[in-house]
């Protein structure tokens, strides 16, 4: 599925019952160059959208430091990795 059309819950592989507090979004740029943005809450920041829109084939996307509230408790969630094909 096209990453450009995914919601934050879909990008993070989280159910809609999780209240997203924040996450870090990192993407490969040129060799040796990593670009990163941080997102607070459930909205995908304009910086992250910009990175998603510019990603090219073969690059890795790593989403980590994912925190949210599930069943009333703050929880850390595992990182998610995408390879753009």
PDB file of N, CA and C in Angstrom:
ATOM      1  N   UNK A   1       0.854  -1.195   0.000  1.00  0.00           N
ATOM      2  CA  UNK A   1       0.000   0.000   0.000  1.00  0.00           C
ATOM      3  C   UNK A   1       0.885   1.239   0.000  1.00  0.00           C
ATOM      4  N   UNK A   2       0.474   2.244  -0.681  1.00  0.00           N
ATOM      5  CA  UNK A   2       1.239   3.480  -0.822  1.00  0.00           C
ATOM      6  C   UNK A   2       1.383   4.199   0.521  1.00  0.00           C
ATOM      7  N   UNK A   3       2.623   4.438   0.952  1.00  0.00           N
ATOM      8  CA  UNK A   3       2.873   5.103   2.231  1.00  0.00           C
ATOM      9  C   UNK A   3       2.289   6.510   2.277  1.00  0.00           C
ATOM     10  N   UNK A   4       2.207   7.156   1.125  1.00  0.00           N
ATOM     11  CA  UNK A   4       1.704   8.532   1.076  1.00  0.00           C
ATOM     12  C   UNK A   4       0.241   8.629   1.509  1.00  0.00           C
ATOM     13  N   UNK A   5      -0.478   7.533   1.418  1.00  0.00           N
ATOM     14  CA  UNK A   5      -1.911   7.549   1.722  1.00  0.00           C
ATOM     15  C   UNK A   5      -2.237   6.982   3.100  1.00  0.00           C
ATOM     16  N   UNK A   6      -1.232   6.512   3.818  1.00  0.00           N
ATOM     17  CA  UNK A   6      -1.484   5.872   5.112  1.00  0.00           C
ATOM     18  C   UNK A   6      -1.670   6.892   6.230  1.00  0.00           C
ATOM     19  N   UNK A   7      -2.506   6.518   7.190  1.00  0.00           N
ATOM     20  CA  UNK A   7      -2.660   7.323   8.406  1.00  0.00           C
ATOM     21  C   UNK A   7      -1.499   6.993   9.337  1.00  0.00           C
ATOM     22  N   UNK A   8      -1.346   7.769  10.399  1.00  0.00           N
ATOM     23  CA  UNK A   8      -0.269   7.482  11.343  1.00  0.00           C
ATOM     24  C   UNK A   8      -0.448   6.101  11.975  1.00  0.00           C
ATOM     25  N   UNK A   9      -1.666   5.709  12.286  1.00  0.00           N
ATOM     26  CA  UNK A   9      -1.903   4.379  12.856  1.00  0.00           C
ATOM     27  C   UNK A   9      -1.474   3.281  11.876  1.00  0.00           C
ATOM     28  N   UNK A  10      -1.761   3.468  10.599  1.00  0.00           N
ATOM     29  CA  UNK A  10      -1.360   2.480   9.598  1.00  0.00           C
ATOM     30  C   UNK A  10       0.152   2.447   9.440  1.00  0.00           C
ATOM     31  N   UNK A  11       0.815   3.606   9.407  1.00  0.00           N
ATOM     32  CA  UNK A  11       2.274   3.654   9.295  1.00  0.00           C
ATOM     33  C   UNK A  11       2.948   2.937  10.467  1.00  0.00           C
ATOM     34  N   UNK A  12       2.385   3.089  11.652  1.00  0.00           N
ATOM     35  CA  UNK A  12       2.979   2.534  12.866  1.00  0.00           C
ATOM     36  C   UNK A  12       2.488   1.124  13.183  1.00  0.00           C
ATOM     37  N   UNK A  13       1.591   0.600  12.375  1.00  0.00           N
ATOM     38  CA  UNK A  13       0.998  -0.728  12.608  1.00  0.00           C
ATOM     39  C   UNK A  13       0.316  -0.809  13.976  1.00  0.00           C
ATOM     40  N   UNK A  14      -0.416   0.221  14.325  1.00  0.00           N
ATOM     41  CA  UNK A  14      -1.128   0.271  15.600  1.00  0.00           C
ATOM     42  C   UNK A  14      -2.636   0.282  15.359  1.00  0.00           C
ATOM     43  N   UNK A  15      -3.361  -0.292  16.295  1.00  0.00           N
ATOM     44  CA  UNK A  15      -4.823  -0.262  16.196  1.00  0.00           C
ATOM     45  C   UNK A  15      -5.314   1.144  16.526  1.00  0.00           C
ATOM     46  N   UNK A  16      -6.502   1.449  16.086  1.00  0.00           N
ATOM     47  CA  UNK A  16      -7.078   2.777  16.309  1.00  0.00           C
ATOM     48  C   UNK A  16      -7.348   3.060  17.784  1.00  0.00           C
ATOM     49  N   UNK A  17      -7.350   2.016  18.619  1.00  0.00           N
ATOM     50  CA  UNK A  17      -7.605   2.225  20.050  1.00  0.00           C
ATOM     51  C   UNK A  17      -6.396   2.824  20.782  1.00  0.00           C
ATOM     52  N   UNK A  18      -5.236   2.848  20.137  1.00  0.00           N
ATOM     53  CA  UNK A  18      -4.036   3.431  20.736  1.00  0.00           C
ATOM     54  C   UNK A  18      -4.018   4.944  20.471  1.00  0.00           C
ATOM     55  N   UNK A  19      -3.833   5.724  21.522  1.00  0.00           N
ATOM     56  CA  UNK A  19      -3.652   7.164  21.371  1.00  0.00           C
ATOM     57  C   UNK A  19      -2.151   7.400  21.171  1.00  0.00           C
ATOM     58  N   UNK A  20      -1.769   7.840  19.993  1.00  0.00           N
ATOM     59  CA  UNK A  20      -0.356   8.039  19.681  1.00  0.00           C
ATOM     60  C   UNK A  20       0.139   9.323  20.341  1.00  0.00           C
ATOM     61  N   UNK A  21       1.248   9.203  21.087  1.00  0.00           N
ATOM     62  CA  UNK A  21       1.847  10.365  21.731  1.00  0.00           C
ATOM     63  C   UNK A  21       2.966  10.956  20.888  1.00  0.00           C
ATOM     64  N   UNK A  22       3.760  10.095  20.253  1.00  0.00           N
ATOM     65  CA  UNK A  22       4.841  10.598  19.423  1.00  0.00           C
ATOM     66  C   UNK A  22       5.681   9.488  18.834  1.00  0.00           C
ATOM     67  N   UNK A  23       6.490   9.848  17.832  1.00  0.00           N
ATOM     68  CA  UNK A  23       7.391   8.891  17.190  1.00  0.00           C
ATOM     69  C   UNK A  23       8.412   9.633  16.344  1.00  0.00           C
ATOM     70  N   UNK A  24       9.526   8.948  16.103  1.00  0.00           N
ATOM     71  CA  UNK A  24      10.616   9.479  15.296  1.00  0.00           C
ATOM     72  C   UNK A  24      10.582   8.799  13.929  1.00  0.00           C
ATOM     73  N   UNK A  25      10.753   9.577  12.867  1.00  0.00           N
ATOM     74  CA  UNK A  25      10.696   9.098  11.492  1.00  0.00           C
ATOM     75  C   UNK A  25      12.035   9.378  10.835  1.00  0.00           C
ATOM     76  N   UNK A  26      12.730   8.332  10.390  1.00  0.00           N
ATOM     77  CA  UNK A  26      14.054   8.484   9.776  1.00  0.00           C
ATOM     78  C   UNK A  26      14.049   7.839   8.403  1.00  0.00           C
ATOM     79  N   UNK A  27      14.668   8.526   7.447  1.00  0.00           N
ATOM     80  CA  UNK A  27      14.715   8.024   6.078  1.00  0.00           C
ATOM     81  C   UNK A  27      16.134   8.194   5.538  1.00  0.00           C
ATOM     82  N   UNK A  28      16.552   7.246   4.712  1.00  0.00           N
ATOM     83  CA  UNK A  28      17.851   7.350   4.049  1.00  0.00           C
ATOM     84  C   UNK A  28      17.793   8.435   2.990  1.00  0.00           C
ATOM     85  N   UNK A  29      18.831   9.238   2.941  1.00  0.00           N
ATOM     86  CA  UNK A  29      18.987  10.201   1.860  1.00  0.00           C
ATOM     87  C   UNK A  29      20.092   9.692   0.954  1.00  0.00           C
ATOM     88  N   UNK A  30      21.018  10.557   0.645  1.00  0.00           N
ATOM     89  CA  UNK A  30      22.212  10.162  -0.111  1.00  0.00           C
ATOM     90  C   UNK A  30      23.042   9.232   0.773  1.00  0.00           C
ATOM     91  N   UNK A  31      23.965   8.474   0.204  1.00  0.00           N
ATOM     92  CA  UNK A  31      24.792   7.572   1.025  1.00  0.00           C
ATOM     93  C   UNK A  31      25.413   8.311   2.214  1.00  0.00           C
ATOM     94  N   UNK A  32      25.199   7.755   3.402  1.00  0.00           N
ATOM     95  CA  UNK A  32      25.722   8.361   4.619  1.00  0.00           C
ATOM     96  C   UNK A  32      24.875   9.490   5.186  1.00  0.00           C
ATOM     97  N   UNK A  33      23.745   9.783   4.564  1.00  0.00           N
ATOM     98  CA  UNK A  33      22.874  10.882   4.979  1.00  0.00           C
ATOM     99  C   UNK A  33      21.547  10.334   5.477  1.00  0.00           C
ATOM    100  N   UNK A  34      21.211  10.633   6.725  1.00  0.00           N
ATOM    101  CA  UNK A  34      19.911  10.260   7.277  1.00  0.00           C
ATOM    102  C   UNK A  34      19.119  11.526   7.529  1.00  0.00           C
ATOM    103  N   UNK A  35      17.848  11.493   7.192  1.00  0.00           N
ATOM    104  CA  UNK A  35      16.964  12.636   7.439  1.00  0.00           C
ATOM    105  C   UNK A  35      15.918  12.195   8.444  1.00  0.00           C
ATOM    106  N   UNK A  36      15.659  13.051   9.415  1.00  0.00           N
ATOM    107  CA  UNK A  36      14.782  12.662  10.504  1.00  0.00           C
ATOM    108  C   UNK A  36      13.792  13.768  10.842  1.00  0.00           C
ATOM    109  N   UNK A  37      12.624  13.334  11.265  1.00  0.00           N
ATOM    110  CA  UNK A  37      11.637  14.274  11.787  1.00  0.00           C
ATOM    111  C   UNK A  37      10.972  13.619  12.990  1.00  0.00           C
ATOM    112  N   UNK A  38      10.402  14.442  13.848  1.00  0.00           N
ATOM    113  CA  UNK A  38       9.700  13.929  15.018  1.00  0.00           C
ATOM    114  C   UNK A  38       8.237  14.336  14.921  1.00  0.00           C
ATOM    115  N   UNK A  39       7.382  13.430  15.313  1.00  0.00           N
ATOM    116  CA  UNK A  39       5.946  13.673  15.252  1.00  0.00           C
ATOM    117  C   UNK A  39       5.347  13.568  16.639  1.00  0.00           C
ATOM    118  N   UNK A  40       4.539  14.548  17.006  1.00  0.00           N
ATOM    119  CA  UNK A  40       3.830  14.524  18.276  1.00  0.00           C
ATOM    120  C   UNK A  40       2.355  14.302  17.995  1.00  0.00           C
ATOM    121  N   UNK A  41       1.761  13.393  18.727  1.00  0.00           N
ATOM    122  CA  UNK A  41       0.347  13.104  18.559  1.00  0.00           C
ATOM    123  C   UNK A  41       0.081  12.270  17.320  1.00  0.00           C
ATOM    124  N   UNK A  42      -1.177  12.258  16.910  1.00  0.00           N
ATOM    125  CA  UNK A  42      -1.604  11.375  15.828  1.00  0.00           C
ATOM    126  C   UNK A  42      -1.449  11.965  14.434  1.00  0.00           C
ATOM    127  N   UNK A  43      -1.193  13.263  14.336  1.00  0.00           N
ATOM    128  CA  UNK A  43      -1.038  13.870  13.025  1.00  0.00           C
ATOM    129  C   UNK A  43       0.368  13.644  12.491  1.00  0.00           C
ATOM    130  N   UNK A  44       0.484  13.396  11.200  1.00  0.00           N
ATOM    131  CA  UNK A  44       1.780  13.259  10.559  1.00  0.00           C
ATOM    132  C   UNK A  44       2.260  14.676  10.230  1.00  0.00           C
ATOM    133  N   UNK A  45       3.437  15.030  10.738  1.00  0.00           N
ATOM    134  CA  UNK A  45       3.933  16.400  10.557  1.00  0.00           C
ATOM    135  C   UNK A  45       4.212  16.701   9.090  1.00  0.00           C
ATOM    136  N   UNK A  46       4.237  17.990   8.768  1.00  0.00           N
ATOM    137  CA  UNK A  46       4.534  18.388   7.389  1.00  0.00           C
ATOM    138  C   UNK A  46       5.960  17.973   7.008  1.00  0.00           C
ATOM    139  N   UNK A  47       6.892  17.997   7.964  1.00  0.00           N
ATOM    140  CA  UNK A  47       8.271  17.562   7.687  1.00  0.00           C
ATOM    141  C   UNK A  47       8.298  16.080   7.318  1.00  0.00           C
ATOM    142  N   UNK A  48       7.524  15.260   8.036  1.00  0.00           N
ATOM    143  CA  UNK A  48       7.464  13.828   7.730  1.00  0.00           C
ATOM    144  C   UNK A  48       6.781  13.597   6.391  1.00  0.00           C
ATOM    145  N   UNK A  49       5.695  14.299   6.123  1.00  0.00           N
ATOM    146  CA  UNK A  49       5.008  14.167   4.824  1.00  0.00           C
ATOM    147  C   UNK A  49       5.968  14.521   3.684  1.00  0.00           C
ATOM    148  N   UNK A  50       6.752  15.552   3.880  1.00  0.00           N
ATOM    149  CA  UNK A  50       7.725  15.977   2.879  1.00  0.00           C
ATOM    150  C   UNK A  50       8.742  14.862   2.627  1.00  0.00           C
ATOM    151  N   UNK A  51       9.237  14.240   3.694  1.00  0.00           N
ATOM    152  CA  UNK A  51      10.183  13.128   3.538  1.00  0.00           C
ATOM    153  C   UNK A  51       9.539  11.949   2.805  1.00  0.00           C
ATOM    154  N   UNK A  52       8.309  11.623   3.158  1.00  0.00           N
ATOM    155  CA  UNK A  52       7.595  10.516   2.496  1.00  0.00           C
ATOM    156  C   UNK A  52       7.426  10.818   1.011  1.00  0.00           C
ATOM    157  N   UNK A  53       7.077  12.050   0.690  1.00  0.00           N
ATOM    158  CA  UNK A  53       6.846  12.426  -0.711  1.00  0.00           C
ATOM    159  C   UNK A  53       8.114  12.391  -1.556  1.00  0.00           C
ATOM    160  N   UNK A  54       9.273  12.542  -0.922  1.00  0.00           N
ATOM    161  CA  UNK A  54      10.536  12.587  -1.657  1.00  0.00           C
ATOM    162  C   UNK A  54      11.300  11.262  -1.660  1.00  0.00           C
ATOM    163  N   UNK A  55      10.791  10.250  -0.953  1.00  0.00           N
ATOM    164  CA  UNK A  55      11.520   8.983  -0.858  1.00  0.00           C
ATOM    165  C   UNK A  55      11.625   8.316  -2.231  1.00  0.00           C
ATOM    166  N   UNK A  56      12.762   7.687  -2.475  1.00  0.00           N
ATOM    167  CA  UNK A  56      12.975   7.015  -3.754  1.00  0.00           C
ATOM    168  C   UNK A  56      13.146   5.517  -3.554  1.00  0.00           C
ATOM    169  N   UNK A  57      12.995   4.799  -4.631  1.00  0.00           N
ATOM    170  CA  UNK A  57      13.077   3.342  -4.641  1.00  0.00           C
ATOM    171  C   UNK A  57      14.383   2.851  -4.006  1.00  0.00           C
ATOM    172  N   UNK A  58      14.253   1.806  -3.188  1.00  0.00           N
ATOM    173  CA  UNK A  58      15.406   1.181  -2.564  1.00  0.00           C
ATOM    174  C   UNK A  58      15.798   1.755  -1.208  1.00  0.00           C
ATOM    175  N   UNK A  59      15.181   2.847  -0.798  1.00  0.00           N
ATOM    176  CA  UNK A  59      15.525   3.486   0.472  1.00  0.00           C
ATOM    177  C   UNK A  59      14.813   2.819   1.643  1.00  0.00           C
ATOM    178  N   UNK A  60      15.414   2.952   2.827  1.00  0.00           N
ATOM    179  CA  UNK A  60      14.814   2.437   4.052  1.00  0.00           C
ATOM    180  C   UNK A  60      14.160   3.564   4.830  1.00  0.00           C
ATOM    181  N   UNK A  61      13.048   3.234   5.466  1.00  0.00           N
ATOM    182  CA  UNK A  61      12.357   4.141   6.375  1.00  0.00           C
ATOM    183  C   UNK A  61      12.287   3.433   7.718  1.00  0.00           C
ATOM    184  N   UNK A  62      12.714   4.111   8.773  1.00  0.00           N
ATOM    185  CA  UNK A  62      12.656   3.538  10.115  1.00  0.00           C
ATOM    186  C   UNK A  62      11.808   4.465  10.984  1.00  0.00           C
ATOM    187  N   UNK A  63      10.799   3.887  11.622  1.00  0.00           N
ATOM    188  CA  UNK A  63       9.945   4.645  12.538  1.00  0.00           C
ATOM    189  C   UNK A  63      10.152   4.028  13.915  1.00  0.00           C
ATOM    190  N   UNK A  64      10.638   4.847  14.855  1.00  0.00           N
ATOM    191  CA  UNK A  64      10.978   4.318  16.176  1.00  0.00           C
ATOM    192  C   UNK A  64      10.628   5.315  17.267  1.00  0.00           C
ATOM    193  N   UNK A  65      10.963   4.957  18.480  1.00  0.00           N
ATOM    194  CA  UNK A  65      10.627   5.770  19.659  1.00  0.00           C
ATOM    195  C   UNK A  65       9.125   6.032  19.676  1.00  0.00           C
ATOM    196  N   UNK A  66       8.368   5.002  19.349  1.00  0.00           N
ATOM    197  CA  UNK A  66       6.909   5.104  19.266  1.00  0.00           C
ATOM    198  C   UNK A  66       6.328   4.976  20.675  1.00  0.00           C
ATOM    199  N   UNK A  67       5.599   5.990  21.092  1.00  0.00           N
ATOM    200  CA  UNK A  67       4.924   5.941  22.386  1.00  0.00           C
ATOM    201  C   UNK A  67       3.450   6.251  22.191  1.00  0.00           C
ATOM    202  N   UNK A  68       2.641   5.646  23.037  1.00  0.00           N
ATOM    203  CA  UNK A  68       1.206   5.863  22.966  1.00  0.00           C
ATOM    204  C   UNK A  68       0.533   5.430  24.249  1.00  0.00           C
ATOM    205  N   UNK A  69      -0.751   5.649  24.303  1.00  0.00           N
ATOM    206  CA  UNK A  69      -1.538   5.229  25.456  1.00  0.00           C
ATOM    207  C   UNK A  69      -2.466   4.107  25.001  1.00  0.00           C
ATOM    208  N   UNK A  70      -2.321   2.961  25.644  1.00  0.00           N
ATOM    209  CA  UNK A  70      -3.157   1.800  25.345  1.00  0.00           C
ATOM    210  C   UNK A  70      -3.764   1.309  26.648  1.00  0.00           C
ATOM    211  N   UNK A  71      -5.073   1.226  26.684  1.00  0.00           N
ATOM    212  CA  UNK A  71      -5.804   0.800  27.874  1.00  0.00           C
ATOM    213  C   UNK A  71      -5.438   1.632  29.095  1.00  0.00           C
ATOM    214  N   UNK A  72      -5.274   2.952  28.876  1.00  0.00           N
ATOM    215  CA  UNK A  72      -5.031   3.880  29.965  1.00  0.00           C
ATOM    216  C   UNK A  72      -3.590   3.995  30.436  1.00  0.00           C
ATOM    217  N   UNK A  73      -2.687   3.213  29.854  1.00  0.00           N
ATOM    218  CA  UNK A  73      -1.291   3.244  30.288  1.00  0.00           C
ATOM    219  C   UNK A  73      -0.371   3.670  29.153  1.00  0.00           C
ATOM    220  N   UNK A  74       0.621   4.515  29.489  1.00  0.00           N
ATOM    221  CA  UNK A  74       1.607   4.902  28.481  1.00  0.00           C
ATOM    222  C   UNK A  74       2.467   3.683  28.151  1.00  0.00           C
ATOM    223  N   UNK A  75       2.655   3.455  26.863  1.00  0.00           N
ATOM    224  CA  UNK A  75       3.336   2.258  26.386  1.00  0.00           C
ATOM    225  C   UNK A  75       4.320   2.616  25.291  1.00  0.00           C
ATOM    226  N   UNK A  76       5.442   1.882  25.242  1.00  0.00           N
ATOM    227  CA  UNK A  76       6.384   1.996  24.132  1.00  0.00           C
ATOM    228  C   UNK A  76       6.101   0.857  23.172  1.00  0.00           C
ATOM    229  N   UNK A  77       6.172   1.144  21.882  1.00  0.00           N
ATOM    230  CA  UNK A  77       5.876   0.143  20.860  1.00  0.00           C
ATOM    231  C   UNK A  77       7.122  -0.132  20.025  1.00  0.00           C
ATOM    232  N   UNK A  78       7.210  -1.322  19.424  1.00  0.00           N
ATOM    233  CA  UNK A  78       8.401  -1.652  18.625  1.00  0.00           C
ATOM    234  C   UNK A  78       8.518  -0.804  17.371  1.00  0.00           C
ATOM    235  N   UNK A  79       9.753  -0.648  16.918  1.00  0.00           N
ATOM    236  CA  UNK A  79      10.033   0.111  15.697  1.00  0.00           C
ATOM    237  C   UNK A  79       9.420  -0.576  14.482  1.00  0.00           C
ATOM    238  N   UNK A  80       9.184   0.213  13.438  1.00  0.00           N
ATOM    239  CA  UNK A  80       8.655  -0.284  12.178  1.00  0.00           C
ATOM    240  C   UNK A  80       9.652   0.116  11.085  1.00  0.00           C
ATOM    241  N   UNK A  81       9.956  -0.824  10.186  1.00  0.00           N
ATOM    242  CA  UNK A  81      10.907  -0.558   9.105  1.00  0.00           C
ATOM    243  C   UNK A  81      10.247  -0.864   7.776  1.00  0.00           C
ATOM    244  N   UNK A  82      10.403   0.043   6.812  1.00  0.00           N
ATOM    245  CA  UNK A  82       9.905  -0.149   5.445  1.00  0.00           C
ATOM    246  C   UNK A  82      11.073  -0.050   4.480  1.00  0.00           C
ATOM    247  N   UNK A  83      11.052  -0.862   3.450  1.00  0.00           N
ATOM    248  CA  UNK A  83      11.980  -0.710   2.319  1.00  0.00           C
ATOM    249  C   UNK A  83      11.121  -0.316   1.133  1.00  0.00           C
ATOM    250  N   UNK A  84      11.425   0.802   0.517  1.00  0.00           N
ATOM    251  CA  UNK A  84      10.623   1.322  -0.591  1.00  0.00           C
ATOM    252  C   UNK A  84      10.965   0.538  -1.857  1.00  0.00           C
ATOM    253  N   UNK A  85       9.923  -0.024  -2.460  1.00  0.00           N
ATOM    254  CA  UNK A  85      10.126  -0.799  -3.695  1.00  0.00           C
ATOM    255  C   UNK A  85       9.417  -0.149  -4.871  1.00  0.00           C
TER     256      UNK A  85
END
